[in-house]
Short mmCIF file of C-alpha atoms in Angstrom, two decimals:
data_model
loop_
_atom_site.label_atom_id
_atom_site.label_comp_id
_atom_site.label_asym_id
_atom_site.label_seq_id
_atom_site.Cartn_x
_atom_site.Cartn_y
_atom_site.Cartn_z
CA MET A 684 -3.77 20.82 -25.20
CA LYS A 685 -0.63 18.74 -24.87
CA GLN A 686 -0.56 19.43 -20.83
CA THR A 687 -3.72 17.63 -20.95
CA SER A 688 -2.92 14.91 -22.95
CA THR A 689 0.23 14.38 -20.67
CA VAL A 690 -1.88 14.39 -17.64
CA GLY A 691 -4.19 11.90 -19.28
CA LYS A 692 -1.30 9.48 -20.09
CA SER A 693 0.18 9.93 -16.56
CA ASN A 694 -3.29 9.04 -14.85
CA LYS A 695 -3.66 5.83 -17.18
CA THR A 696 0.02 4.87 -16.15
CA VAL A 697 -1.24 5.16 -12.65
CA MET A 698 -4.25 3.54 -13.05
CA VAL A 699 -2.46 0.46 -14.72
CA LEU A 700 0.06 0.31 -12.05
CA LEU A 701 -2.62 0.23 -9.48
CA ILE A 702 -4.50 -2.50 -10.96
CA LEU A 703 -1.04 -4.55 -11.22
CA GLY A 704 -0.44 -3.76 -7.71
CA LEU A 705 -3.69 -4.73 -6.24
CA SER A 706 -3.75 -8.21 -8.25
CA THR A 707 -0.65 -9.07 -6.56
CA ILE A 708 -2.51 -8.85 -3.29
CA ILE A 709 -6.09 -9.88 -4.61
CA PHE A 710 -4.74 -13.32 -6.16
CA PRO A 711 -3.12 -14.78 -3.29
CA LEU A 712 -5.82 -13.55 -0.94
CA TYR A 713 -8.23 -15.31 -3.16
CA MET A 714 -6.43 -18.50 -3.39
CA THR A 715 -5.94 -18.54 0.22
CA VAL A 716 -9.68 -18.29 1.13
CA VAL A 717 -10.69 -20.68 -1.46
CA ILE A 718 -8.16 -23.41 -0.32
CA ALA A 719 -9.14 -22.87 3.15
CA PHE A 720 -12.91 -23.59 2.55
CA LYS A 721 -12.23 -26.49 0.17
CA GLN A 722 -12.00 -30.23 1.35
CA PRO A 723 -8.93 -32.36 0.46
CA SER A 724 -10.84 -34.26 -2.14
CA GLU A 725 -11.75 -30.99 -4.22
CA MET A 726 -7.80 -30.16 -4.79
CA THR A 727 -7.07 -31.29 -8.03
CA ASN A 728 -3.75 -31.29 -10.02
CA SER A 729 -5.27 -28.86 -12.61
CA ILE A 730 -5.38 -25.08 -12.59
CA SER A 731 -9.18 -24.96 -12.83
CA GLY A 732 -9.38 -27.11 -9.78
CA ILE A 733 -7.29 -25.18 -7.71
CA LEU A 734 -9.07 -21.90 -8.69
CA SER A 735 -12.65 -22.88 -8.62
CA LEU A 736 -14.77 -22.01 -5.76
CA PRO A 737 -15.47 -24.82 -3.15
CA LYS A 738 -18.56 -26.97 -3.85
CA VAL A 739 -19.65 -26.67 -0.12
CA TRP A 740 -18.41 -23.84 2.02
CA SER A 741 -17.55 -25.56 5.57
CA LEU A 742 -15.69 -24.58 8.72
CA GLN A 743 -14.51 -27.87 9.19
CA ASN A 744 -11.03 -27.13 8.25
CA PHE A 745 -10.89 -24.05 10.49
CA ARG A 746 -11.91 -26.42 13.40
CA GLU A 747 -9.36 -29.04 12.50
CA ALA A 748 -6.80 -26.41 11.93
CA MET A 749 -7.32 -24.94 15.62
CA ASP A 750 -7.06 -28.29 17.18
CA VAL A 751 -4.08 -29.24 15.15
CA THR A 752 -2.14 -25.85 16.51
CA ASP A 753 -3.52 -25.80 19.87
CA PHE A 754 -4.73 -22.28 18.74
CA TRP A 755 -5.89 -20.65 21.81
CA ASN A 756 -2.52 -21.51 23.62
CA SER A 757 -0.53 -20.67 20.77
CA LEU A 758 -2.28 -17.51 20.05
CA LYS A 759 -1.86 -16.65 23.69
CA ASN A 760 1.71 -17.02 23.29
CA SER A 761 2.17 -14.90 20.06
CA LEU A 762 -0.01 -12.14 21.62
CA LEU A 763 2.25 -12.22 24.91
CA ILE A 764 5.53 -11.98 22.80
CA SER A 765 4.41 -9.65 20.24
CA GLY A 766 2.60 -7.36 22.91
CA LEU A 767 5.70 -7.08 25.34
CA THR A 768 7.92 -6.63 22.29
CA VAL A 769 6.25 -3.70 20.82
CA GLY A 770 5.59 -2.27 24.18
CA LEU A 771 9.32 -2.34 25.14
CA SER A 772 10.37 -1.47 21.54
CA ILE A 773 8.21 1.91 21.84
CA LEU A 774 9.70 2.74 25.47
CA ILE A 775 13.27 2.01 24.96
CA HIS A 776 13.61 2.54 20.91
CA SER A 777 12.23 6.05 21.41
CA LEU A 778 14.22 7.14 24.37
CA MET A 779 17.42 6.16 22.25
CA GLY A 780 16.03 8.00 19.38
CA TYR A 781 15.37 11.19 21.14
CA THR A 782 18.94 10.70 22.88
CA LEU A 783 20.83 10.31 19.70
CA GLY A 784 18.43 12.54 17.50
CA ARG A 785 19.16 15.67 19.51
CA ASN A 786 22.72 15.02 20.11
CA LYS A 787 23.88 14.34 16.37
CA SER A 788 26.10 17.15 16.64
CA SER A 789 28.28 15.54 18.85
CA LYS A 790 30.90 13.07 17.25
CA PHE A 791 30.25 10.36 20.25
CA TYR A 792 26.52 10.20 19.58
CA ASN A 793 26.47 10.25 15.83
CA PHE A 794 29.11 7.41 15.87
CA VAL A 795 26.69 5.55 18.63
CA TYR A 796 23.95 6.60 16.03
CA LEU A 797 25.57 5.11 12.96
CA PHE A 798 26.82 1.86 15.13
CA ILE A 799 23.37 1.16 15.93
CA VAL A 800 21.81 1.78 12.67
CA SER A 801 24.71 -0.52 10.89
CA GLY A 802 23.21 -3.30 12.59
CA MET A 803 20.55 -3.48 9.99
CA PHE A 804 23.15 -4.68 7.70
CA VAL A 805 24.00 -7.87 9.74
CA PRO A 806 21.99 -11.29 8.57
CA PHE A 807 20.26 -13.21 11.19
CA ALA A 808 21.95 -16.33 9.63
CA ILE A 809 25.35 -15.10 11.15
CA LEU A 810 24.03 -14.42 14.52
CA MET A 811 21.69 -17.93 14.62
CA MET A 812 23.93 -20.24 16.21
CA PRO A 813 25.86 -18.20 18.53
CA LEU A 814 22.85 -16.78 19.83
CA ALA A 815 21.11 -20.31 20.54
CA LYS A 816 24.05 -21.25 22.41
CA GLN A 817 24.10 -18.26 24.44
CA THR A 818 20.59 -17.97 25.10
CA ALA A 819 20.65 -21.58 26.42
CA GLU A 820 23.91 -20.91 28.64
CA MET A 821 22.05 -18.03 30.17
CA GLY A 822 18.78 -19.74 30.81
CA LEU A 823 17.03 -17.25 28.06
CA ALA A 824 15.87 -20.28 25.94
CA ASN A 825 12.31 -19.37 26.48
CA TRP A 826 9.68 -16.65 25.49
CA PHE A 827 11.48 -14.05 27.61
CA GLY A 828 14.75 -14.85 25.59
CA VAL A 829 12.70 -14.51 22.31
CA ILE A 830 11.31 -10.94 23.34
CA LEU A 831 14.87 -9.68 24.53
CA LEU A 832 16.43 -10.57 21.15
CA TYR A 833 13.47 -8.91 19.08
CA VAL A 834 13.78 -5.53 20.97
CA VAL A 835 17.44 -5.94 19.93
CA PHE A 836 16.99 -7.06 16.58
CA TYR A 837 14.36 -4.25 15.42
CA MET A 838 16.53 -1.57 17.46
CA PRO A 839 18.17 0.03 14.14
CA MET A 840 15.53 0.19 12.25
CA ASN A 841 13.22 1.71 15.29
CA VAL A 842 15.77 4.15 16.37
CA MET A 843 16.38 5.38 12.67
CA LEU A 844 12.76 6.18 12.46
CA TYR A 845 12.38 7.94 15.67
CA SER A 846 15.62 9.77 15.21
CA GLY A 847 14.26 11.12 11.76
CA TYR A 848 10.84 11.70 13.21
CA LEU A 849 12.47 14.33 15.66
CA THR A 850 13.62 16.45 12.91
CA ASN A 851 10.07 17.78 12.58
CA ILE A 852 9.68 18.51 16.22
CA PRO A 853 11.09 22.12 16.85
CA LEU A 854 13.58 22.52 19.61
CA ALA A 855 11.59 25.66 20.60
CA LEU A 856 9.14 23.53 22.41
CA GLU A 857 11.83 21.76 24.63
CA GLU A 858 13.50 25.30 25.16
CA ALA A 859 10.13 26.86 26.54
CA ALA A 860 9.77 23.77 28.92
CA ARG A 861 12.95 24.22 30.36
CA VAL A 862 12.41 28.06 30.94
CA ASP A 863 9.58 26.84 32.88
CA GLY A 864 11.69 24.80 34.89
CA ALA A 865 10.89 21.24 33.46
CA SER A 866 13.64 18.54 33.47
CA THR A 867 14.99 16.87 30.22
CA TRP A 868 13.06 13.56 31.63
CA LEU A 869 9.95 15.57 32.38
CA THR A 870 10.05 17.47 29.09
CA TYR A 871 10.42 13.92 27.14
CA TRP A 872 7.26 12.43 28.92
CA LYS A 873 5.02 15.04 28.85
CA ILE A 874 5.96 17.00 25.53
CA ILE A 875 7.97 14.84 23.28
CA PHE A 876 6.52 11.26 23.83
CA PRO A 877 2.91 12.26 23.13
CA ILE A 878 3.80 14.27 19.95
CA MET A 879 5.67 11.19 18.66
CA ARG A 880 2.33 9.42 18.79
CA PRO A 881 2.26 8.82 14.62
CA MET A 882 5.83 7.14 14.89
CA HIS A 883 4.79 5.02 17.89
CA ALA A 884 1.71 3.50 15.73
CA THR A 885 4.28 3.15 12.75
CA VAL A 886 6.88 1.26 15.05
CA ALA A 887 4.49 -0.84 16.80
CA VAL A 888 2.72 -2.27 13.27
CA ILE A 889 6.23 -2.64 11.62
CA THR A 890 7.50 -4.56 14.79
CA ALA A 891 4.31 -6.38 15.60
CA LEU A 892 4.32 -7.76 11.86
CA ALA A 893 7.76 -8.71 11.63
CA VAL A 894 7.47 -10.41 15.20
CA TRP A 895 3.99 -12.01 14.53
CA ASN A 896 5.26 -13.59 11.45
CA ASP A 897 8.81 -14.79 12.53
CA VAL A 898 9.59 -18.40 12.69
CA MET A 899 13.36 -18.66 12.79
CA THR A 900 13.97 -16.94 15.88
CA PRO A 901 11.45 -18.74 18.31
CA LEU A 902 12.33 -22.20 16.36
CA ILE A 903 15.83 -21.69 17.35
CA ILE A 904 15.63 -20.14 20.70
CA MET A 905 12.74 -22.29 22.04
CA ALA A 906 13.69 -25.39 20.61
CA GLY A 907 12.32 -28.25 22.65
CA SER A 908 10.02 -26.10 24.67
CA SER A 909 6.38 -27.08 24.83
CA GLU A 910 5.28 -23.59 24.03
CA ASN A 911 4.80 -22.90 20.44
CA THR A 912 3.62 -19.25 18.75
CA LEU A 913 1.16 -19.52 15.87
CA PRO A 914 3.94 -19.60 12.88
CA LEU A 915 5.78 -22.28 14.85
CA ALA A 916 2.31 -24.48 15.51
CA GLN A 917 1.64 -24.22 11.92
CA LEU A 918 4.90 -26.09 11.00
CA ASN A 919 2.65 -29.33 12.01
CA PHE A 920 0.94 -29.21 8.77
CA GLN A 921 4.19 -30.01 6.86
CA SER A 922 5.58 -33.20 6.80
CA GLN A 923 8.04 -35.36 5.09
CA PHE A 924 5.74 -36.54 2.54
CA GLY A 925 3.58 -33.23 1.82
CA THR A 926 1.70 -30.40 3.16
CA ASN A 927 -1.92 -30.32 4.03
CA TYR A 928 -2.70 -27.05 2.25
CA ASN A 929 -6.46 -27.09 3.22
CA LEU A 930 -5.59 -26.94 7.00
CA ALA A 931 -2.50 -24.81 6.64
CA PHE A 932 -4.52 -22.03 4.56
CA ALA A 933 -7.27 -22.24 6.98
CA SER A 934 -4.70 -21.73 10.14
CA TYR A 935 -3.03 -18.81 8.17
CA LEU A 936 -6.43 -16.99 7.95
CA LEU A 937 -7.23 -17.49 11.51
CA SER A 938 -3.68 -16.20 12.34
CA LEU A 939 -4.09 -13.16 9.86
CA ILE A 940 -7.23 -11.85 11.77
CA PRO A 941 -5.29 -10.22 15.07
CA ILE A 942 -2.56 -8.47 13.16
CA LEU A 943 -5.09 -7.06 10.41
CA VAL A 944 -7.31 -5.81 13.48
CA PHE A 945 -4.12 -3.99 14.99
CA TYR A 946 -3.29 -2.46 11.77
CA LEU A 947 -6.73 -1.04 11.09
CA ILE A 948 -6.60 0.40 14.53
CA CYS A 949 -3.36 2.13 13.86
CA GLN A 950 -3.48 2.97 10.09
CA LYS A 951 -4.45 6.47 10.62
CA GLN A 952 -1.27 7.23 11.94
CA ILE A 953 0.99 5.14 10.27
CA LEU A 954 1.29 7.06 6.98
CA ASN A 955 2.03 10.36 8.78
CA GLY A 956 4.67 8.63 11.16
CA VAL A 957 6.49 7.08 7.65
CA VAL A 958 6.41 10.23 5.76
CA ASN A 959 7.79 12.48 8.65
CA GLY A 960 10.02 9.77 9.80
CA ALA A 961 11.75 9.28 6.46
CA VAL A 962 13.04 13.21 6.93
CA LYS A 963 16.68 13.01 8.69
#
């Protein structure tokens, strides 16, 4: 009886925590949708006025937001930068994770691994101004320079994930391939790389989400450029005297759709990748 009572209390606690966690997601999403469909005249200083549903559900805010942000051009730039960053990250970081993960017994490789992972503790604010100056001098103050920096910035986390995931792949697979005459390069691409598909999906989503929402890097590196990503274009809604929340929230919903679709496509692989990649 005591055990049953304890299980019941545990289940209730879990339900309460789930409800609290869900409310932190649903409430901001509700506010975003409601404000995006409202007209500025419906926005009042009272709480009830902000929380109330729109009197008329109209897509006018979305049309205006697309015009202000040059939506299709900004979307193209965001997709280009995010897509190339994710592709390069999967190729380069998986190779590095494989090399370092399989050679951690070596002091040299272990030092290189720790050196790369330590990059997670370096704040972007410290690197911001030197990087802006260097990229300008090297002619990389463009979308290519932004992609190059992203690949470097997310290297520590991704290498750690790939290296940890490799501990779940038995060495016997590689040894069998070598017995059959396969080189290390062929073994990696034909055996190891496909097996790491769950981690590829995890790295892709984590990297894409970070790149898609980032403002500071393209703002600093691409300053003065006529090309904008969606987060940069959304700065147009903020002025010295205030923010047009109706258009801003409509634009936020539009920019949410592509990354949400991408997450839904990869979600089946993500949990397995995160759980296995956490084992080191």
